[in-house]
Amino acid sequence: MKKLLEHKSLFIWALLAVLLTVNQGFAQQKKKTYVIGFYNLENLFDTYHDEGKNDFEYLPDGLNEWTDAKYQKKIHNMAKVIRAMRDENGVYHAVLGVSEIENRHVLEDLVNDPQIANAGYMIAHFDGPDMRGVDVALLYQPRKFEVLDEESLPFNFNSKRIEFAMDSAAQANFHTRDILMVRGLLGGEMFAFFVAHLPSRIGGKGGDLRSRGAEIIHTRAMELMEEFPDIKIVVMGDMNDNPTDESMITYMQGKEKIEDVGQGDFFSPFISMLNAGYGSLAYQGAWNIYDIILVNQNLAKAKKGTLKIIPIVKKKFYGRIFHKPFMATEEGQYKDVPFRTFSNGSFIGGYSDHYPTYIVVTNKE
């Protein structure tokens, strides 16, 4: 009898050890961390004319003498930056929004570049109405993010809050980038990603247009939150405004501090970074952050055990502006600013006039 009890005891302890190991393994499997980012690729054009688009300067016989060799160099450089972010983080971005891309073809060339081909990126993209032919898109890893829905949100002037500088005739002839919305499951949780490239600041104009773009995004985000109360929303893009400008504060309802974020608000981590002197692009000697990422209350104040934005820079900043020495101009008038593709009309073989930005979300406590 004693031996039987000893055998039973050993069996129970062995079973408990197995169950504990399985439970620990299961808990480890449930821990998830994802990098989510945005990158303005600065005029990623192919060498062919797209009918109806003003892309002539990016043709072999165009102003920029855009040859296949220059195009391949550009693809290589963009992939190099994405790979460098992977090397720093240990993982590729699960989701990466991009802007200033001409079409799906250039994205296919990019994701198939040998430097990043093993990421297995898929593409969400719509051809938009921009006269130059530049669009926004989303690159995503399907094993991490399962796409359920894609929308292209056109720009319009149907606002009750904004007084536009353009008259009705000018409005009818105005064409700009659509806003991309992609909804799906990231780590099993419902997410929506908005990717935008809001109207330009050229000539000091367009503040009303950027405010309208932000209003369009916010309106659609609120509709999604009503339909899916637990949805987590990330808004990203080249906003052509700083996170402290009216479009982002008033119309996107961006808040600097998580504790101030309410149901219709967005946490805007790059406000604090701009105030601390960080920048993603430089203009006339001043640093700006136009490459903005915002998250809704469900992601900023996530329930325990679910995906939540976390601080990643100096344990206090929730955003990261990524740059390495090879991405900056080494000398001359533009020393230390982003090393771009062209300078004063000449091809210099750089990367982009913007640095990429990203955030990290995790369910780890």
mmCIF file of C-alpha atoms in Angstrom:
data_model
loop_
_atom_site.group_PDB
_atom_site.id
_atom_site.type_symbol
_atom_site.label_atom_id
_atom_site.label_comp_id
_atom_site.label_asym_id
_atom_site.label_seq_id
_atom_site.Cartn_x
_atom_site.Cartn_y
_atom_site.Cartn_z
ATOM 1 C CA MET A 1 0.000 0.000 0.000
ATOM 2 C CA LYS A 2 2.830 2.365 0.955
ATOM 3 C CA LYS A 3 4.547 1.813 -2.401
ATOM 4 C CA LEU A 4 1.252 2.396 -4.212
ATOM 5 C CA LEU A 5 0.788 5.721 -2.417
ATOM 6 C CA GLU A 6 4.372 6.696 -3.216
ATOM 7 C CA HIS A 7 3.783 5.910 -6.898
ATOM 8 C CA LYS A 8 0.553 7.921 -6.858
ATOM 9 C CA SER A 9 2.342 10.826 -5.188
ATOM 10 C CA LEU A 10 5.135 10.767 -7.737
ATOM 11 C CA PHE A 11 2.567 10.597 -10.527
ATOM 12 C CA ILE A 12 0.677 13.601 -9.158
ATOM 13 C CA TRP A 13 3.846 15.648 -8.783
ATOM 14 C CA ALA A 14 4.936 14.702 -12.296
ATOM 15 C CA LEU A 15 1.516 15.651 -13.641
ATOM 16 C CA LEU A 16 1.627 19.001 -11.824
ATOM 17 C CA ALA A 17 5.102 19.669 -13.218
ATOM 18 C CA VAL A 18 3.873 18.940 -16.740
ATOM 19 C CA LEU A 19 0.800 21.152 -16.291
ATOM 20 C CA LEU A 20 2.940 23.955 -14.867
ATOM 21 C CA THR A 21 5.324 23.724 -17.806
ATOM 22 C CA VAL A 22 2.444 23.738 -20.304
ATOM 23 C CA ASN A 23 0.808 26.699 -18.584
ATOM 24 C CA GLN A 24 4.084 28.621 -18.514
ATOM 25 C CA GLY A 25 4.622 27.872 -22.189
ATOM 26 C CA PHE A 26 1.076 28.944 -22.992
ATOM 27 C CA ALA A 27 1.550 32.181 -21.042
ATOM 28 C CA GLN A 28 4.766 32.878 -22.911
ATOM 29 C CA GLN A 29 3.028 32.267 -26.231
ATOM 30 C CA LYS A 30 0.358 34.800 -25.323
ATOM 31 C CA LYS A 31 2.887 37.593 -24.787
ATOM 32 C CA LYS A 32 2.868 39.718 -27.925
ATOM 33 C CA THR A 33 4.772 42.824 -28.985
ATOM 34 C CA TYR A 34 4.382 44.642 -32.298
ATOM 35 C CA VAL A 35 6.124 47.564 -33.990
ATOM 36 C CA ILE A 36 3.804 49.917 -35.905
ATOM 37 C CA GLY A 37 5.264 52.723 -37.990
ATOM 38 C CA PHE A 38 5.126 55.221 -40.811
ATOM 39 C CA TYR A 39 7.634 56.294 -43.474
ATOM 40 C CA ASN A 40 7.395 58.970 -46.166
ATOM 41 C CA LEU A 41 9.407 57.408 -48.978
ATOM 42 C CA GLU A 42 9.911 60.736 -50.794
ATOM 43 C CA ASN A 43 8.822 60.348 -54.387
ATOM 44 C CA LEU A 44 9.142 56.628 -54.953
ATOM 45 C CA PHE A 45 8.305 56.660 -58.671
ATOM 46 C CA ASP A 46 8.972 53.999 -61.272
ATOM 47 C CA THR A 47 10.372 54.927 -64.692
ATOM 48 C CA TYR A 48 7.100 54.576 -66.643
ATOM 49 C CA HIS A 49 4.344 57.084 -67.330
ATOM 50 C CA ASP A 50 1.009 56.508 -65.612
ATOM 51 C CA GLU A 51 -1.798 57.682 -67.874
ATOM 52 C CA GLY A 52 -3.457 60.854 -66.632
ATOM 53 C CA LYS A 53 -0.772 61.616 -64.038
ATOM 54 C CA ASN A 54 1.814 64.384 -64.001
ATOM 55 C CA ASP A 55 4.783 62.100 -63.402
ATOM 56 C CA PHE A 56 6.881 63.347 -66.335
ATOM 57 C CA GLU A 57 9.792 64.572 -64.225
ATOM 58 C CA TYR A 58 10.266 60.978 -63.048
ATOM 59 C CA LEU A 59 10.847 59.493 -66.486
ATOM 60 C CA PRO A 60 14.211 58.702 -68.125
ATOM 61 C CA ASP A 61 13.842 61.732 -70.406
ATOM 62 C CA GLY A 62 12.261 63.903 -67.703
ATOM 63 C CA LEU A 63 13.672 66.710 -65.603
ATOM 64 C CA ASN A 64 15.162 64.293 -63.063
ATOM 65 C CA GLU A 65 16.475 61.898 -65.738
ATOM 66 C CA TRP A 66 14.893 59.122 -63.706
ATOM 67 C CA THR A 67 16.698 56.066 -65.048
ATOM 68 C CA ASP A 68 16.323 52.471 -63.973
ATOM 69 C CA ALA A 69 19.671 52.693 -62.165
ATOM 70 C CA LYS A 70 18.407 55.611 -60.048
ATOM 71 C CA TYR A 71 15.126 53.820 -59.401
ATOM 72 C CA GLN A 72 16.905 50.657 -58.258
ATOM 73 C CA LYS A 73 19.141 52.723 -55.978
ATOM 74 C CA LYS A 74 16.037 54.320 -54.464
ATOM 75 C CA ILE A 75 14.379 50.935 -53.858
ATOM 76 C CA HIS A 76 17.581 49.619 -52.290
ATOM 77 C CA ASN A 77 17.827 52.636 -49.984
ATOM 78 C CA MET A 78 14.228 52.427 -48.782
ATOM 79 C CA ALA A 79 14.630 48.714 -48.055
ATOM 80 C CA LYS A 80 17.902 49.407 -46.246
ATOM 81 C CA VAL A 81 16.140 51.733 -43.794
ATOM 82 C CA ILE A 82 13.328 49.225 -43.168
ATOM 83 C CA ARG A 83 15.936 46.519 -42.579
ATOM 84 C CA ALA A 84 17.881 48.785 -40.219
ATOM 85 C CA MET A 85 14.730 49.297 -38.138
ATOM 86 C CA ARG A 86 14.288 45.536 -38.043
ATOM 87 C CA ASP A 87 17.869 45.077 -36.887
ATOM 88 C CA GLU A 88 17.398 47.590 -34.082
ATOM 89 C CA ASN A 89 14.075 46.170 -32.875
ATOM 90 C CA GLY A 90 14.778 42.495 -33.508
ATOM 91 C CA VAL A 91 11.562 42.224 -35.537
ATOM 92 C CA TYR A 92 10.110 43.801 -38.650
ATOM 93 C CA HIS A 93 7.236 46.213 -38.334
ATOM 94 C CA ALA A 94 3.998 44.250 -38.154
ATOM 95 C CA VAL A 95 2.392 47.216 -39.905
ATOM 96 C CA LEU A 96 4.160 50.017 -41.801
ATOM 97 C CA GLY A 97 2.291 52.890 -43.423
ATOM 98 C CA VAL A 98 4.009 54.612 -46.345
ATOM 99 C CA SER A 99 3.414 57.719 -48.453
ATOM 100 C CA GLU A 100 4.678 59.342 -51.675
ATOM 101 C CA ILE A 101 4.530 56.092 -53.601
ATOM 102 C CA GLU A 102 3.434 56.133 -57.237
ATOM 103 C CA ASN A 103 1.630 52.797 -57.510
ATOM 104 C CA ARG A 104 1.455 49.199 -56.391
ATOM 105 C CA HIS A 105 4.299 48.239 -58.715
ATOM 106 C CA VAL A 106 6.890 50.238 -56.762
ATOM 107 C CA LEU A 107 5.682 48.657 -53.530
ATOM 108 C CA GLU A 108 6.013 45.179 -54.991
ATOM 109 C CA ASP A 109 9.592 45.979 -55.970
ATOM 110 C CA LEU A 110 10.233 47.313 -52.473
ATOM 111 C CA VAL A 111 8.845 44.365 -50.500
ATOM 112 C CA ASN A 112 10.695 41.940 -52.783
ATOM 113 C CA ASP A 113 14.054 43.632 -52.271
ATOM 114 C CA PRO A 114 16.450 40.967 -50.901
ATOM 115 C CA GLN A 115 17.147 43.042 -47.782
ATOM 116 C CA ILE A 116 13.550 42.725 -46.529
ATOM 117 C CA ALA A 117 11.966 39.977 -48.653
ATOM 118 C CA ASN A 118 11.927 37.596 -45.675
ATOM 119 C CA ALA A 119 9.453 39.910 -43.894
ATOM 120 C CA GLY A 120 6.763 38.603 -46.250
ATOM 121 C CA TYR A 121 4.995 41.949 -46.494
ATOM 122 C CA MET A 122 1.606 42.182 -48.159
ATOM 123 C CA ILE A 123 0.215 45.447 -49.557
ATOM 124 C CA ALA A 124 -2.980 47.412 -48.991
ATOM 125 C CA HIS A 125 -3.267 50.168 -51.611
ATOM 126 C CA PHE A 126 -5.742 52.038 -53.790
ATOM 127 C CA ASP A 127 -4.938 54.244 -56.779
ATOM 128 C CA GLY A 128 -5.918 57.760 -55.767
ATOM 129 C CA PRO A 129 -6.765 61.011 -57.574
ATOM 130 C CA ASP A 130 -3.601 63.010 -56.774
ATOM 131 C CA MET A 131 -2.445 64.758 -59.937
ATOM 132 C CA ARG A 132 1.197 63.768 -59.412
ATOM 133 C CA GLY A 133 0.035 60.212 -58.876
ATOM 134 C CA VAL A 134 1.395 59.739 -55.356
ATOM 135 C CA ASP A 135 -0.586 57.578 -52.958
ATOM 136 C CA VAL A 136 -0.439 56.157 -49.455
ATOM 137 C CA ALA A 137 -0.345 52.449 -48.634
ATOM 138 C CA LEU A 138 0.026 49.946 -45.818
ATOM 139 C CA LEU A 139 2.594 47.166 -45.687
ATOM 140 C CA TYR A 140 1.728 44.388 -43.268
ATOM 141 C CA GLN A 141 2.825 40.920 -42.218
ATOM 142 C CA PRO A 142 -0.194 38.634 -42.728
ATOM 143 C CA ARG A 143 0.957 36.183 -40.051
ATOM 144 C CA LYS A 144 0.594 39.032 -37.532
ATOM 145 C CA PHE A 145 -2.162 41.207 -38.988
ATOM 146 C CA GLU A 146 -5.222 39.646 -40.640
ATOM 147 C CA VAL A 147 -6.963 42.134 -42.926
ATOM 148 C CA LEU A 148 -10.759 42.169 -42.793
ATOM 149 C CA ASP A 149 -11.611 45.402 -44.610
ATOM 150 C CA GLU A 150 -9.962 48.110 -46.702
ATOM 151 C CA GLU A 151 -11.348 51.544 -47.569
ATOM 152 C CA SER A 152 -10.139 54.528 -49.565
ATOM 153 C CA LEU A 153 -11.592 57.698 -48.053
ATOM 154 C CA PRO A 154 -11.706 60.567 -50.580
ATOM 155 C CA PHE A 155 -11.100 64.168 -49.602
ATOM 156 C CA ASN A 156 -14.204 66.356 -49.695
ATOM 157 C CA PHE A 157 -15.322 69.802 -48.571
ATOM 158 C CA ASN A 158 -18.434 68.665 -46.664
ATOM 159 C CA SER A 159 -17.599 70.351 -43.379
ATOM 160 C CA LYS A 160 -19.879 72.386 -41.122
ATOM 161 C CA ARG A 161 -16.988 73.642 -38.988
ATOM 162 C CA ILE A 162 -14.360 74.789 -41.489
ATOM 163 C CA GLU A 163 -14.459 77.879 -43.677
ATOM 164 C CA PHE A 164 -12.452 77.139 -46.811
ATOM 165 C CA ALA A 165 -10.264 79.624 -48.676
ATOM 166 C CA MET A 166 -11.103 78.015 -52.045
ATOM 167 C CA ASP A 167 -14.234 79.016 -53.898
ATOM 168 C CA SER A 168 -16.565 76.340 -55.280
ATOM 169 C CA ALA A 169 -14.862 76.286 -58.696
ATOM 170 C CA ALA A 170 -11.425 75.742 -57.152
ATOM 171 C CA GLN A 171 -12.843 73.073 -54.857
ATOM 172 C CA ALA A 172 -14.279 71.182 -57.833
ATOM 173 C CA ASN A 173 -10.815 71.074 -59.440
ATOM 174 C CA PHE A 174 -8.906 70.173 -56.287
ATOM 175 C CA HIS A 175 -7.374 66.688 -56.154
ATOM 176 C CA THR A 176 -5.308 65.252 -53.328
ATOM 177 C CA ARG A 177 -4.429 61.910 -51.814
ATOM 178 C CA ASP A 178 -7.194 59.678 -50.488
ATOM 179 C CA ILE A 179 -6.931 58.447 -46.902
ATOM 180 C CA LEU A 180 -6.443 54.713 -46.479
ATOM 181 C CA MET A 181 -8.245 52.747 -43.752
ATOM 182 C CA VAL A 182 -7.415 49.096 -43.142
ATOM 183 C CA ARG A 183 -9.288 47.153 -40.461
ATOM 184 C CA GLY A 184 -8.294 43.725 -39.193
ATOM 185 C CA LEU A 185 -6.976 41.593 -36.359
ATOM 186 C CA LEU A 186 -3.565 42.288 -34.837
ATOM 187 C CA GLY A 187 -2.684 39.544 -32.387
ATOM 188 C CA GLY A 188 -6.344 38.554 -32.383
ATOM 189 C CA GLU A 189 -7.526 42.051 -31.393
ATOM 190 C CA MET A 190 -9.570 44.373 -33.622
ATOM 191 C CA PHE A 191 -7.507 47.246 -35.023
ATOM 192 C CA ALA A 192 -8.026 49.946 -37.635
ATOM 193 C CA PHE A 193 -5.094 51.723 -39.271
ATOM 194 C CA PHE A 194 -5.514 55.055 -41.041
ATOM 195 C CA VAL A 195 -2.716 56.206 -43.372
ATOM 196 C CA ALA A 196 -2.767 59.807 -44.593
ATOM 197 C CA HIS A 197 -0.719 62.321 -46.544
ATOM 198 C CA LEU A 198 -2.543 65.573 -45.924
ATOM 199 C CA PRO A 199 -2.378 68.549 -48.331
ATOM 200 C CA SER A 200 0.866 70.435 -48.779
ATOM 201 C CA ARG A 201 2.045 73.573 -46.992
ATOM 202 C CA ILE A 202 3.572 75.031 -50.184
ATOM 203 C CA GLY A 203 3.054 78.786 -50.263
ATOM 204 C CA GLY A 204 2.020 78.796 -46.625
ATOM 205 C CA LYS A 205 -1.446 77.567 -47.569
ATOM 206 C CA GLY A 206 -3.637 74.591 -46.866
ATOM 207 C CA GLY A 207 -4.239 74.830 -43.127
ATOM 208 C CA ASP A 208 -7.972 74.576 -43.743
ATOM 209 C CA LEU A 209 -7.414 71.589 -46.031
ATOM 210 C CA ARG A 210 -5.305 69.733 -43.488
ATOM 211 C CA SER A 211 -7.915 70.429 -40.839
ATOM 212 C CA ARG A 212 -10.533 68.952 -43.155
ATOM 213 C CA GLY A 213 -8.373 65.875 -43.758
ATOM 214 C CA ALA A 214 -8.060 65.366 -40.001
ATOM 215 C CA GLU A 215 -11.800 65.858 -39.616
ATOM 216 C CA ILE A 216 -12.491 63.158 -42.220
ATOM 217 C CA ILE A 217 -10.239 60.716 -40.358
ATOM 218 C CA HIS A 218 -11.731 61.519 -36.964
ATOM 219 C CA THR A 219 -15.308 61.178 -38.209
ATOM 220 C CA ARG A 220 -14.646 57.737 -39.699
ATOM 221 C CA ALA A 221 -12.744 56.659 -36.580
ATOM 222 C CA MET A 222 -15.701 57.572 -34.382
ATOM 223 C CA GLU A 223 -18.021 55.583 -36.652
ATOM 224 C CA LEU A 224 -15.776 52.546 -36.266
ATOM 225 C CA MET A 225 -15.694 52.958 -32.499
ATOM 226 C CA GLU A 226 -19.471 53.047 -32.442
ATOM 227 C CA GLU A 227 -19.686 49.889 -34.554
ATOM 228 C CA PHE A 228 -16.837 48.098 -32.750
ATOM 229 C CA PRO A 229 -16.653 49.512 -29.185
ATOM 230 C CA ASP A 230 -13.362 47.739 -28.326
ATOM 231 C CA ILE A 231 -11.558 48.602 -31.570
ATOM 232 C CA LYS A 232 -8.031 49.978 -31.272
ATOM 233 C CA ILE A 233 -7.218 52.706 -33.780
ATOM 234 C CA VAL A 234 -3.883 53.981 -35.046
ATOM 235 C CA VAL A 235 -3.746 57.107 -37.222
ATOM 236 C CA MET A 236 -0.460 57.727 -39.011
ATOM 237 C CA GLY A 237 0.873 59.812 -41.837
ATOM 238 C CA ASP A 238 2.681 62.807 -43.209
ATOM 239 C CA MET A 239 0.228 65.371 -41.871
ATOM 240 C CA ASN A 240 2.187 68.351 -43.241
ATOM 241 C CA ASP A 241 1.507 69.811 -39.813
ATOM 242 C CA ASN A 242 3.145 69.455 -36.445
ATOM 243 C CA PRO A 243 1.270 67.553 -33.734
ATOM 244 C CA THR A 244 0.671 70.921 -32.019
ATOM 245 C CA ASP A 245 -1.087 72.478 -35.040
ATOM 246 C CA GLU A 246 -4.829 73.028 -35.282
ATOM 247 C CA SER A 247 -5.501 70.058 -37.544
ATOM 248 C CA MET A 248 -4.036 67.643 -35.014
ATOM 249 C CA ILE A 249 -5.182 69.326 -31.785
ATOM 250 C CA THR A 250 -8.678 70.549 -32.693
ATOM 251 C CA TYR A 251 -9.809 68.216 -35.469
ATOM 252 C CA MET A 252 -7.964 65.012 -34.480
ATOM 253 C CA GLN A 253 -8.436 65.837 -30.792
ATOM 254 C CA GLY A 254 -4.819 64.967 -30.050
ATOM 255 C CA LYS A 255 -3.764 64.980 -26.393
ATOM 256 C CA GLU A 256 -0.215 65.116 -25.073
ATOM 257 C CA LYS A 257 -0.867 63.056 -21.944
ATOM 258 C CA ILE A 258 -2.556 59.663 -21.754
ATOM 259 C CA GLU A 259 -4.481 60.622 -18.644
ATOM 260 C CA ASP A 260 -6.210 63.397 -20.610
ATOM 261 C CA VAL A 261 -7.450 61.071 -23.366
ATOM 262 C CA GLY A 262 -11.218 60.594 -23.375
ATOM 263 C CA GLN A 263 -13.583 58.580 -25.542
ATOM 264 C CA GLY A 264 -13.335 60.799 -28.623
ATOM 265 C CA ASP A 265 -9.699 61.792 -28.149
ATOM 266 C CA PHE A 266 -6.386 60.480 -29.452
ATOM 267 C CA PHE A 267 -3.124 60.181 -27.579
ATOM 268 C CA SER A 268 -0.480 62.064 -29.574
ATOM 269 C CA PRO A 269 2.975 60.936 -28.367
ATOM 270 C CA PHE A 270 4.907 63.212 -30.695
ATOM 271 C CA ILE A 271 3.669 66.395 -29.004
ATOM 272 C CA SER A 272 6.049 65.765 -26.107
ATOM 273 C CA MET A 273 8.846 64.819 -28.497
ATOM 274 C CA LEU A 274 8.426 67.997 -30.563
ATOM 275 C CA ASN A 275 8.456 70.077 -27.376
ATOM 276 C CA ALA A 276 11.652 68.272 -26.340
ATOM 277 C CA GLY A 277 13.396 69.257 -29.577
ATOM 278 C CA TYR A 278 13.008 66.082 -31.637
ATOM 279 C CA GLY A 279 12.241 66.232 -35.369
ATOM 280 C CA SER A 280 11.486 63.995 -38.332
ATOM 281 C CA LEU A 281 12.274 66.593 -41.010
ATOM 282 C CA ALA A 282 14.020 69.945 -41.172
ATOM 283 C CA TYR A 283 12.936 73.065 -43.051
ATOM 284 C CA GLN A 284 14.823 76.359 -43.109
ATOM 285 C CA GLY A 285 16.871 75.350 -40.113
ATOM 286 C CA ALA A 286 13.921 74.307 -37.957
ATOM 287 C CA TRP A 287 12.977 70.768 -36.979
ATOM 288 C CA ASN A 288 9.384 69.591 -37.337
ATOM 289 C CA ILE A 289 7.476 66.378 -36.780
ATOM 290 C CA TYR A 290 5.017 65.958 -39.643
ATOM 291 C CA ASP A 291 5.307 62.157 -39.502
ATOM 292 C CA ILE A 292 2.750 61.675 -36.783
ATOM 293 C CA ILE A 293 1.194 58.629 -35.138
ATOM 294 C CA LEU A 294 -1.823 58.871 -32.820
ATOM 295 C CA VAL A 295 -3.780 56.172 -30.990
ATOM 296 C CA ASN A 296 -7.294 56.113 -29.582
ATOM 297 C CA GLN A 297 -8.300 55.658 -25.958
ATOM 298 C CA ASN A 298 -8.733 51.884 -26.343
ATOM 299 C CA LEU A 299 -5.041 51.543 -27.207
ATOM 300 C CA ALA A 300 -3.701 54.283 -24.920
ATOM 301 C CA LYS A 301 -5.624 52.996 -21.889
ATOM 302 C CA ALA A 302 -5.939 49.339 -22.839
ATOM 303 C CA LYS A 303 -7.397 46.694 -20.561
ATOM 304 C CA LYS A 304 -4.919 44.558 -18.640
ATOM 305 C CA GLY A 305 -3.490 41.740 -20.748
ATOM 306 C CA THR A 306 -4.385 43.380 -24.076
ATOM 307 C CA LEU A 307 -2.253 45.332 -26.527
ATOM 308 C CA LYS A 308 -1.262 48.778 -25.275
ATOM 309 C CA ILE A 309 1.147 51.512 -26.398
ATOM 310 C CA ILE A 310 4.298 51.659 -24.260
ATOM 311 C CA PRO A 311 7.166 54.150 -23.774
ATOM 312 C CA ILE A 312 10.178 53.260 -25.897
ATOM 313 C CA VAL A 313 12.561 56.256 -25.762
ATOM 314 C CA LYS A 314 14.248 57.159 -22.455
ATOM 315 C CA LYS A 315 11.418 55.298 -20.713
ATOM 316 C CA LYS A 316 9.143 58.301 -21.152
ATOM 317 C CA PHE A 317 8.534 58.986 -24.863
ATOM 318 C CA TYR A 318 5.969 56.748 -26.544
ATOM 319 C CA GLY A 319 7.218 57.447 -30.080
ATOM 320 C CA ARG A 320 10.497 56.850 -31.860
ATOM 321 C CA ILE A 321 11.982 58.918 -34.685
ATOM 322 C CA PHE A 322 14.361 56.519 -36.358
ATOM 323 C CA HIS A 323 17.594 57.735 -37.873
ATOM 324 C CA LYS A 324 21.073 56.380 -38.284
ATOM 325 C CA PRO A 325 24.196 58.256 -39.447
ATOM 326 C CA PHE A 326 23.879 56.883 -42.989
ATOM 327 C CA MET A 327 20.418 58.513 -43.253
ATOM 328 C CA ALA A 328 21.736 62.040 -42.562
ATOM 329 C CA THR A 329 23.625 64.483 -44.787
ATOM 330 C CA GLU A 330 27.287 64.380 -43.780
ATOM 331 C CA GLU A 331 28.497 67.854 -44.766
ATOM 332 C CA GLY A 332 27.662 71.180 -46.342
ATOM 333 C CA GLN A 333 24.660 73.468 -46.005
ATOM 334 C CA TYR A 334 22.318 70.615 -45.036
ATOM 335 C CA LYS A 335 24.650 68.797 -42.660
ATOM 336 C CA ASP A 336 22.830 66.512 -40.173
ATOM 337 C CA VAL A 337 19.395 66.806 -41.822
ATOM 338 C CA PRO A 338 17.793 63.841 -43.630
ATOM 339 C CA PHE A 339 19.874 62.708 -46.632
ATOM 340 C CA ARG A 340 17.400 62.946 -49.483
ATOM 341 C CA THR A 341 17.285 61.649 -53.053
ATOM 342 C CA PHE A 342 17.785 64.990 -54.823
ATOM 343 C CA SER A 343 19.359 68.254 -53.727
ATOM 344 C CA ASN A 344 19.146 71.479 -55.730
ATOM 345 C CA GLY A 345 17.991 69.479 -58.737
ATOM 346 C CA SER A 346 20.845 66.967 -58.637
ATOM 347 C CA PHE A 347 20.571 63.273 -57.826
ATOM 348 C CA ILE A 348 22.628 62.623 -54.699
ATOM 349 C CA GLY A 349 21.460 59.069 -54.019
ATOM 350 C CA GLY A 350 20.094 59.574 -50.531
ATOM 351 C CA TYR A 351 17.101 58.122 -48.754
ATOM 352 C CA SER A 352 14.232 60.455 -47.875
ATOM 353 C CA ASP A 353 13.716 64.000 -46.658
ATOM 354 C CA HIS A 354 11.756 62.474 -43.751
ATOM 355 C CA TYR A 355 12.831 60.120 -41.002
ATOM 356 C CA PRO A 356 10.436 57.254 -40.234
ATOM 357 C CA THR A 357 8.517 57.153 -36.976
ATOM 358 C CA TYR A 358 7.066 54.259 -35.020
ATOM 359 C CA ILE A 359 5.392 53.094 -31.837
ATOM 360 C CA VAL A 360 5.386 49.776 -29.988
ATOM 361 C CA VAL A 361 2.339 47.984 -28.594
ATOM 362 C CA THR A 362 2.424 44.990 -26.274
ATOM 363 C CA ASN A 363 0.225 42.977 -23.939
ATOM 364 C CA LYS A 364 3.068 42.411 -21.476
ATOM 365 C CA GLU A 365 2.478 43.872 -18.046
#
